[in-house]
CSV table of C-alpha atoms and ligand atoms in Angstrom, one decimal:
chain,number,residue,atom,x,y,z
A,950,MET,CA,-79.0,-150.3,-193.7
A,951,LEU,CA,-77.0,-153.6,-192.1
A,952,PRO,CA,-74.6,-155.7,-193.1
A,953,GLU,CA,-76.8,-159.5,-194.4
A,954,ALA,CA,-73.0,-161.2,-192.7
A,955,LEU,CA,-73.9,-159.5,-188.9
A,956,ILE,CA,-77.6,-160.8,-189.5
A,957,GLN,CA,-76.1,-164.0,-190.3
A,958,ALA,CA,-73.9,-164.3,-188.0
A,959,LEU,CA,-76.3,-163.8,-184.8
A,960,ARG,CA,-78.2,-166.6,-186.1
A,961,GLU,CA,-75.4,-168.8,-186.5
A,962,ALA,CA,-74.4,-166.8,-183.0
A,963,ARG,CA,-74.4,-170.0,-180.8
A,964,HIS,CA,-73.4,-167.3,-177.9
A,965,VAL,CA,-73.4,-163.7,-178.7
A,966,CYS,CA,-71.7,-161.4,-175.7
A,967,VAL,CA,-72.7,-156.9,-176.3
A,968,LEU,CA,-70.3,-155.4,-174.5
A,969,THR,CA,-72.4,-151.4,-173.5
A,970,GLY,CA,-71.5,-147.8,-172.0
A,971,ALA,CA,-72.6,-145.2,-171.4
A,972,GLY,CA,-74.8,-143.8,-174.9
A,973,ILE,CA,-76.2,-147.1,-174.6
A,974,SER,CA,-78.6,-144.7,-171.3
A,975,ALA,CA,-78.4,-141.2,-173.5
A,976,GLU,CA,-81.7,-141.7,-175.0
A,977,SER,CA,-82.7,-142.1,-172.0
A,978,GLY,CA,-81.8,-138.8,-171.2
A,979,ILE,CA,-78.9,-140.1,-169.2
A,980,PRO,CA,-75.1,-137.7,-170.1
A,981,THR,CA,-72.2,-139.8,-171.4
A,982,PHE,CA,-69.5,-139.2,-169.3
A,983,ARG,CA,-66.2,-138.0,-172.7
A,984,GLU,CA,-68.8,-136.7,-174.6
A,985,ALA,CA,-67.9,-132.9,-175.5
A,986,GLN,CA,-69.7,-130.6,-174.3
A,987,THR,CA,-72.0,-132.9,-172.2
A,988,GLY,CA,-69.9,-135.4,-171.0
A,989,LEU,CA,-69.4,-135.3,-167.4
A,990,TRP,CA,-66.2,-135.6,-167.8
A,991,GLU,CA,-66.2,-132.6,-169.6
A,992,LYS,CA,-67.7,-131.0,-166.2
A,993,HIS,CA,-66.3,-132.4,-163.3
A,994,ASP,CA,-63.0,-134.3,-163.1
A,995,PRO,CA,-63.4,-137.4,-161.6
A,996,MET,CA,-60.1,-137.3,-159.5
A,997,ASP,CA,-62.5,-135.2,-157.1
A,998,LEU,CA,-65.7,-137.8,-157.9
A,999,ALA,CA,-64.6,-140.9,-158.3
A,1000,THR,CA,-61.1,-142.3,-156.3
A,1001,PRO,CA,-61.5,-143.3,-152.6
A,1002,GLU,CA,-59.0,-140.9,-152.4
A,1003,ALA,CA,-61.7,-138.3,-153.7
A,1004,PHE,CA,-64.2,-139.9,-150.9
A,1005,LEU,CA,-61.6,-140.0,-148.3
A,1006,ARG,CA,-60.6,-135.9,-148.2
A,1007,ASP,CA,-65.2,-135.4,-148.5
A,1008,PRO,CA,-66.9,-137.4,-148.7
A,1009,ALA,CA,-69.8,-135.8,-148.5
A,1010,LEU,CA,-69.4,-134.0,-152.0
A,1011,VAL,CA,-68.6,-137.6,-153.1
A,1012,TRP,CA,-72.1,-138.2,-151.6
A,1013,ARG,CA,-73.9,-134.9,-153.1
A,1014,TRP,CA,-72.9,-136.3,-156.7
A,1015,TYR,CA,-73.9,-139.9,-156.0
A,1016,ARG,CA,-77.7,-138.6,-154.5
A,1017,TRP,CA,-78.2,-136.7,-157.8
A,1018,ARG,CA,-77.5,-139.1,-160.8
A,1019,ARG,CA,-79.4,-141.5,-157.9
A,1020,SER,CA,-82.3,-139.2,-158.9
A,1021,LEU,CA,-81.4,-138.6,-162.2
A,1022,VAL,CA,-81.5,-142.6,-163.4
A,1023,ALA,CA,-83.9,-143.3,-160.7
A,1024,GLY,CA,-86.6,-140.7,-163.1
A,1025,ALA,CA,-85.0,-142.9,-166.7
A,1026,THR,CA,-86.8,-145.4,-168.6
A,1027,PRO,CA,-84.7,-147.8,-170.2
A,1028,ASN,CA,-84.6,-146.9,-174.4
A,1029,PRO,CA,-85.8,-148.9,-177.2
A,1030,GLY,CA,-81.8,-149.8,-177.3
A,1031,HIS,CA,-82.1,-151.3,-173.3
A,1032,ARG,CA,-85.5,-152.7,-174.9
A,1033,ALA,CA,-83.8,-154.0,-178.0
A,1034,LEU,CA,-81.2,-156.1,-176.4
A,1035,ALA,CA,-83.6,-157.3,-174.0
A,1036,GLN,CA,-84.9,-159.4,-176.2
A,1037,LEU,CA,-82.6,-160.4,-178.3
A,1038,GLU,CA,-80.9,-162.9,-175.2
A,1039,GLU,CA,-85.3,-164.7,-176.0
A,1040,LEU,CA,-84.2,-164.9,-179.8
A,1041,VAL,CA,-79.9,-166.7,-179.6
A,1042,PRO,CA,-79.0,-170.2,-177.6
A,1043,GLN,CA,-77.5,-167.7,-174.7
A,1044,LEU,CA,-76.3,-164.4,-174.1
A,1045,THR,CA,-74.3,-162.4,-171.8
A,1046,LEU,CA,-74.6,-158.8,-171.1
A,1047,VAL,CA,-71.6,-157.1,-169.8
A,1048,THR,CA,-72.6,-152.8,-168.6
A,1049,GLN,CA,-70.3,-150.0,-167.7
A,1050,ASN,CA,-73.3,-148.5,-166.8
A,1051,VAL,CA,-74.5,-148.6,-162.6
A,1052,ASP,CA,-77.7,-147.4,-164.0
A,1053,GLY,CA,-79.4,-150.5,-163.8
A,1054,LEU,CA,-81.4,-149.8,-166.8
A,1055,HIS,CA,-80.5,-153.6,-168.7
A,1056,VAL,CA,-82.5,-155.5,-166.1
A,1057,ARG,CA,-85.5,-152.7,-165.8
A,1058,ALA,CA,-85.7,-153.1,-169.8
A,1059,GLY,CA,-86.1,-157.4,-168.6
A,1060,SER,CA,-81.9,-158.6,-169.7
A,1061,ARG,CA,-81.3,-161.4,-167.7
A,1062,ASN,CA,-77.9,-162.3,-168.4
A,1063,VAL,CA,-76.3,-159.0,-166.9
A,1064,ILE,CA,-72.8,-158.4,-164.7
A,1065,GLU,CA,-72.9,-154.8,-163.9
A,1066,PHE,CA,-68.9,-154.7,-164.5
A,1067,HIS,CA,-68.7,-150.7,-162.5
A,1068,GLY,CA,-71.1,-151.8,-159.6
A,1069,ASN,CA,-74.9,-149.7,-159.1
A,1070,LEU,CA,-75.6,-146.7,-158.5
A,1071,PHE,CA,-77.7,-148.0,-155.9
A,1072,VAL,CA,-75.8,-150.4,-154.2
A,1073,THR,CA,-74.3,-149.2,-150.9
A,1074,ARG,CA,-71.2,-150.8,-149.8
A,1075,CYS,CA,-69.1,-150.5,-146.6
A,1076,PHE,CA,-66.3,-148.0,-146.4
A,1077,VAL,CA,-64.4,-150.1,-144.3
A,1078,GLU,CA,-65.4,-153.7,-145.2
A,1079,GLY,CA,-66.8,-154.0,-149.0
A,1080,CYS,CA,-69.9,-155.3,-147.9
A,1081,VAL,CA,-73.1,-154.2,-149.3
A,1082,ILE,CA,-75.3,-152.4,-146.6
A,1083,GLU,CA,-78.6,-150.3,-145.2
A,1084,VAL,CA,-78.5,-146.7,-144.3
A,1085,ASP,CA,-79.8,-144.0,-142.9
A,1086,ASP,CA,-79.9,-142.1,-146.6
A,1087,GLU,CA,-80.6,-139.8,-144.3
A,1088,ALA,CA,-77.6,-139.0,-143.1
A,1089,GLU,CA,-75.0,-136.5,-145.1
A,1090,VAL,CA,-72.6,-139.5,-145.2
A,1091,PRO,CA,-74.4,-142.6,-143.9
A,1092,SER,CA,-72.4,-144.9,-141.6
A,1093,CYS,CA,-72.0,-148.8,-142.1
A,1094,PRO,CA,-74.9,-149.9,-138.9
A,1095,ALA,CA,-72.7,-152.0,-137.8
A,1096,CYS,CA,-68.9,-151.3,-138.4
A,1097,GLY,CA,-69.5,-147.3,-138.5
A,1098,GLY,CA,-66.8,-147.0,-141.4
A,1099,HIS,CA,-68.5,-144.5,-144.1
A,1100,ALA,CA,-71.5,-145.9,-146.3
A,1101,ARG,CA,-70.0,-145.1,-149.6
A,1102,PRO,CA,-71.9,-146.0,-153.5
A,1103,GLY,CA,-71.6,-149.5,-154.9
A,1104,VAL,CA,-69.6,-148.3,-157.8
A,1105,VAL,CA,-66.0,-149.2,-159.2
A,1106,TRP,CA,-63.9,-146.1,-159.2
A,1107,PHE,CA,-61.0,-144.7,-160.7
A,1108,GLY,CA,-58.0,-146.7,-159.3
A,1109,GLU,CA,-60.2,-149.2,-157.5
A,1110,ALA,CA,-60.5,-153.5,-158.9
A,1111,ILE,CA,-63.2,-154.6,-160.9
A,1112,PRO,CA,-65.0,-157.1,-159.0
A,1113,GLU,CA,-63.3,-160.6,-159.0
A,1114,GLN,CA,-67.1,-162.9,-160.3
A,1115,ALA,CA,-67.4,-159.6,-162.6
A,1116,LEU,CA,-63.8,-159.6,-164.6
A,1117,GLU,CA,-64.8,-163.5,-164.9
A,1118,ARG,CA,-67.4,-163.8,-165.9
A,1119,SER,CA,-66.8,-161.6,-168.0
A,1120,PHE,CA,-63.4,-162.1,-170.1
A,1121,ALA,CA,-64.9,-166.2,-169.9
A,1122,ALA,CA,-68.3,-165.2,-172.1
A,1123,ALA,CA,-66.1,-162.9,-174.3
A,1124,GLN,CA,-63.7,-165.8,-174.8
A,1125,ASP,CA,-66.5,-168.0,-175.4
A,1126,CYS,CA,-69.2,-166.3,-177.8
A,1127,ASP,CA,-68.9,-166.1,-181.3
A,1128,VAL,CA,-70.5,-163.0,-181.5
A,1129,PHE,CA,-69.2,-159.2,-180.1
A,1130,LEU,CA,-71.2,-156.1,-179.7
A,1131,SER,CA,-69.6,-153.0,-178.9
A,1132,ILE,CA,-72.4,-150.5,-178.1
A,1133,GLY,CA,-72.8,-147.1,-177.2
A,1134,THR,CA,-68.6,-146.7,-175.8
A,1135,SER,CA,-65.9,-145.1,-176.3
A,1136,SER,CA,-63.7,-148.5,-176.0
A,1137,LEU,CA,-60.5,-146.2,-173.5
A,1138,VAL,CA,-61.0,-147.7,-170.7
A,1139,TYR,CA,-60.1,-150.7,-169.5
A,1140,PRO,CA,-60.3,-153.8,-168.5
A,1141,ALA,CA,-63.6,-153.5,-169.9
A,1142,ALA,CA,-62.8,-152.0,-173.0
A,1143,GLY,CA,-59.5,-154.9,-173.1
A,1144,LEU,CA,-63.2,-157.6,-173.6
A,1145,ALA,CA,-63.9,-156.7,-177.1
A,1146,GLU,CA,-60.5,-157.1,-178.1
A,1147,LEU,CA,-59.8,-160.9,-177.0
A,1148,ALA,CA,-63.4,-161.6,-178.5
A,1149,LYS,CA,-61.1,-160.7,-181.6
A,1150,ARG,CA,-59.0,-163.1,-180.8
A,1151,GLN,CA,-60.1,-165.9,-180.5
A,1152,ARG,CA,-62.3,-165.3,-184.3
A,1153,ALA,CA,-65.3,-163.9,-182.9
A,1154,VAL,CA,-67.5,-161.6,-185.0
A,1155,VAL,CA,-67.2,-158.2,-183.4
A,1156,ALA,CA,-68.8,-155.2,-184.4
A,1157,GLU,CA,-69.3,-152.2,-182.9
A,1158,ILE,CA,-72.7,-149.3,-182.5
A,1159,ASN,CA,-71.8,-146.3,-182.1
A,1160,PRO,CA,-72.5,-142.1,-183.9
A,1161,GLY,CA,-69.1,-142.2,-184.5
A,1162,PRO,CA,-66.3,-144.4,-184.9
A,1163,THR,CA,-64.1,-145.1,-181.1
A,1164,GLY,CA,-60.3,-146.0,-181.9
A,1165,LEU,CA,-60.8,-149.1,-181.9
A,1166,ALA,CA,-63.5,-149.4,-184.5
A,1167,ASP,CA,-60.9,-150.8,-187.9
A,1168,ARG,CA,-59.7,-153.8,-185.6
A,1169,PHE,CA,-63.9,-154.5,-185.3
A,1170,ASP,CA,-65.7,-156.9,-188.5
A,1171,PHE,CA,-67.9,-154.6,-188.2
A,1172,ALA,CA,-67.7,-150.0,-188.2
A,1173,ILE,CA,-72.5,-149.4,-187.3
A,1174,PRO,CA,-72.6,-145.9,-187.7
A,1175,GLY,CA,-75.8,-144.9,-185.3
A,1176,LYS,CA,-76.8,-144.5,-182.6
A,1177,ALA,CA,-78.4,-147.5,-179.9
A,1178,GLY,CA,-81.5,-146.9,-180.2
A,1179,ALA,CA,-82.0,-147.2,-183.8
A,1180,VAL,CA,-79.7,-150.4,-184.9
A,1181,LEU,CA,-80.7,-152.0,-182.3
A,1182,PRO,CA,-84.6,-152.5,-183.0
A,1183,GLU,CA,-82.9,-152.8,-186.2
A,1184,LEU,CA,-81.7,-155.3,-185.8
A,1185,LEU,CA,-83.7,-157.9,-183.5
A,1186,ALA,CA,-86.3,-156.6,-186.5
A,1187,GLY,CA,-83.5,-158.4,-189.2
A,1188,LEU,CA,-83.1,-161.0,-186.6
A,1189,SER,CA,-86.3,-162.4,-185.6
A,1190,GLY,CA,-88.2,-163.7,-188.9
A,1191,ASP,CA,-85.9,-166.3,-188.7
A,1192,ARG,CA,-84.8,-167.0,-185.1
A,1193,ARG,CA,-88.2,-167.6,-183.6
B,1129,OAD,P1,-68.1,-142.3,-172.7
B,1129,OAD,O1,-69.1,-141.3,-172.7
B,1129,OAD,O2,-66.5,-142.0,-172.6
B,1129,OAD,O3,-68.8,-142.6,-174.0
B,1129,OAD,C1,-70.1,-143.0,-174.9
B,1129,OAD,C2,-69.6,-143.1,-176.2
B,1129,OAD,O4,-71.3,-143.0,-176.4
B,1129,OAD,C3,-69.4,-142.2,-177.0
B,1129,OAD,O5,-68.4,-143.1,-178.1
B,1129,OAD,C4,-70.2,-141.6,-177.8
B,1129,OAD,O6,-70.0,-142.0,-179.4
B,1129,OAD,C5,-71.6,-142.5,-178.2
B,1129,OAD,N1,-72.5,-142.5,-178.3
B,1129,OAD,C6,-73.4,-141.3,-177.7
B,1129,OAD,N2,-74.9,-141.4,-177.2
B,1129,OAD,C7,-75.2,-142.9,-178.3
B,1129,OAD,C8,-76.4,-143.9,-179.0
B,1129,OAD,N3,-76.9,-142.4,-178.4
B,1129,OAD,N4,-76.3,-144.8,-178.9
B,1129,OAD,C9,-74.8,-145.4,-179.1
B,1129,OAD,N5,-73.8,-145.0,-178.8
B,1129,OAD,C10,-73.5,-143.7,-178.2
B,1129,OAD,O7,-68.5,-144.0,-172.3
B,1129,OAD,P2,-67.9,-145.1,-171.2
B,1129,OAD,O8,-67.7,-145.8,-172.4
B,1129,OAD,O9,-69.7,-145.7,-171.0
B,1129,OAD,O10,-66.1,-145.5,-165.6
B,1129,OAD,O11,-67.2,-144.6,-170.7
B,1129,OAD,C11,-66.9,-146.2,-169.5
B,1129,OAD,C12,-66.5,-145.6,-168.2
B,1129,OAD,O12,-65.7,-144.1,-167.5
B,1129,OAD,C13,-67.6,-145.4,-167.3
B,1129,OAD,O13,-68.2,-147.6,-166.8
B,1129,OAD,C14,-67.0,-144.9,-166.2
B,1129,OAD,C15,-66.5,-143.3,-167.1
B,1129,OAD,O14,-65.1,-143.3,-166.0
B,1129,OAD,C16,-66.3,-145.1,-164.6
B,1129,OAD,O15,-67.0,-144.1,-163.8
B,1129,OAD,C17,-65.8,-146.5,-163.2
């Protein structure tokens, strides 16, 4: 049973801000990062695969890892959690969806106002100049057609800054919203985790949806235990009757 006060806050919301993490894509078959046994960072050291230094050391290894992740995501489809968020966007006056995921599944599910905070797996950038490029994907380490430097996956690595526009738009949304939903994230990685804290300081109603509570849960108004693919459709069903 979902808290009626949360459904009521969504009914009255002017601007809803949502932050998603790997947990929302778990039900599409994409592994999360930090869960025991199954998490990607349980099996691989991020310092070998997801830093600029790792890329400079062994770009072929890093490319193999990202090609594997691309193929995993290419074979996956959005789940009821992604689809419920796309429908929620149609029911409220404004919704900003900030995702830490690089899988593009929110856009494939039909969400429109999406900020890809950590970039996108399927974008390729020049390692030297940072611009988006098209590459010959056959090469073990593709190169930039303009400058000849290494091409890299268009994701944000550890030690790198969040793209300025994504950062500004996300923090503006967290500051402006009246309801903030934190879904499927361990809330351990900043600055993304700071969005919920900012929303709370600005007196938004803040709710977490996660099978287990995270370290930030006791600071939120609601911690709803459960999988995104079950809880979000239920939330939508509670809301849609009144907000059509
Ligand atoms: P984590 O792997 O840290 O956390 C995933 C969370 O999802 C956990 O709290 C799980 O309990 C929860 N979860 C699992 N299944 C779920 C489900 N079906 N529904 C809802 N929640 C579920 O992933 P993130 O918080 O996304 O960054 O990690 C943040 C960042 O750390 C990632 O963007 C990535 C990673 O290193 C970079 O690569 C820069």
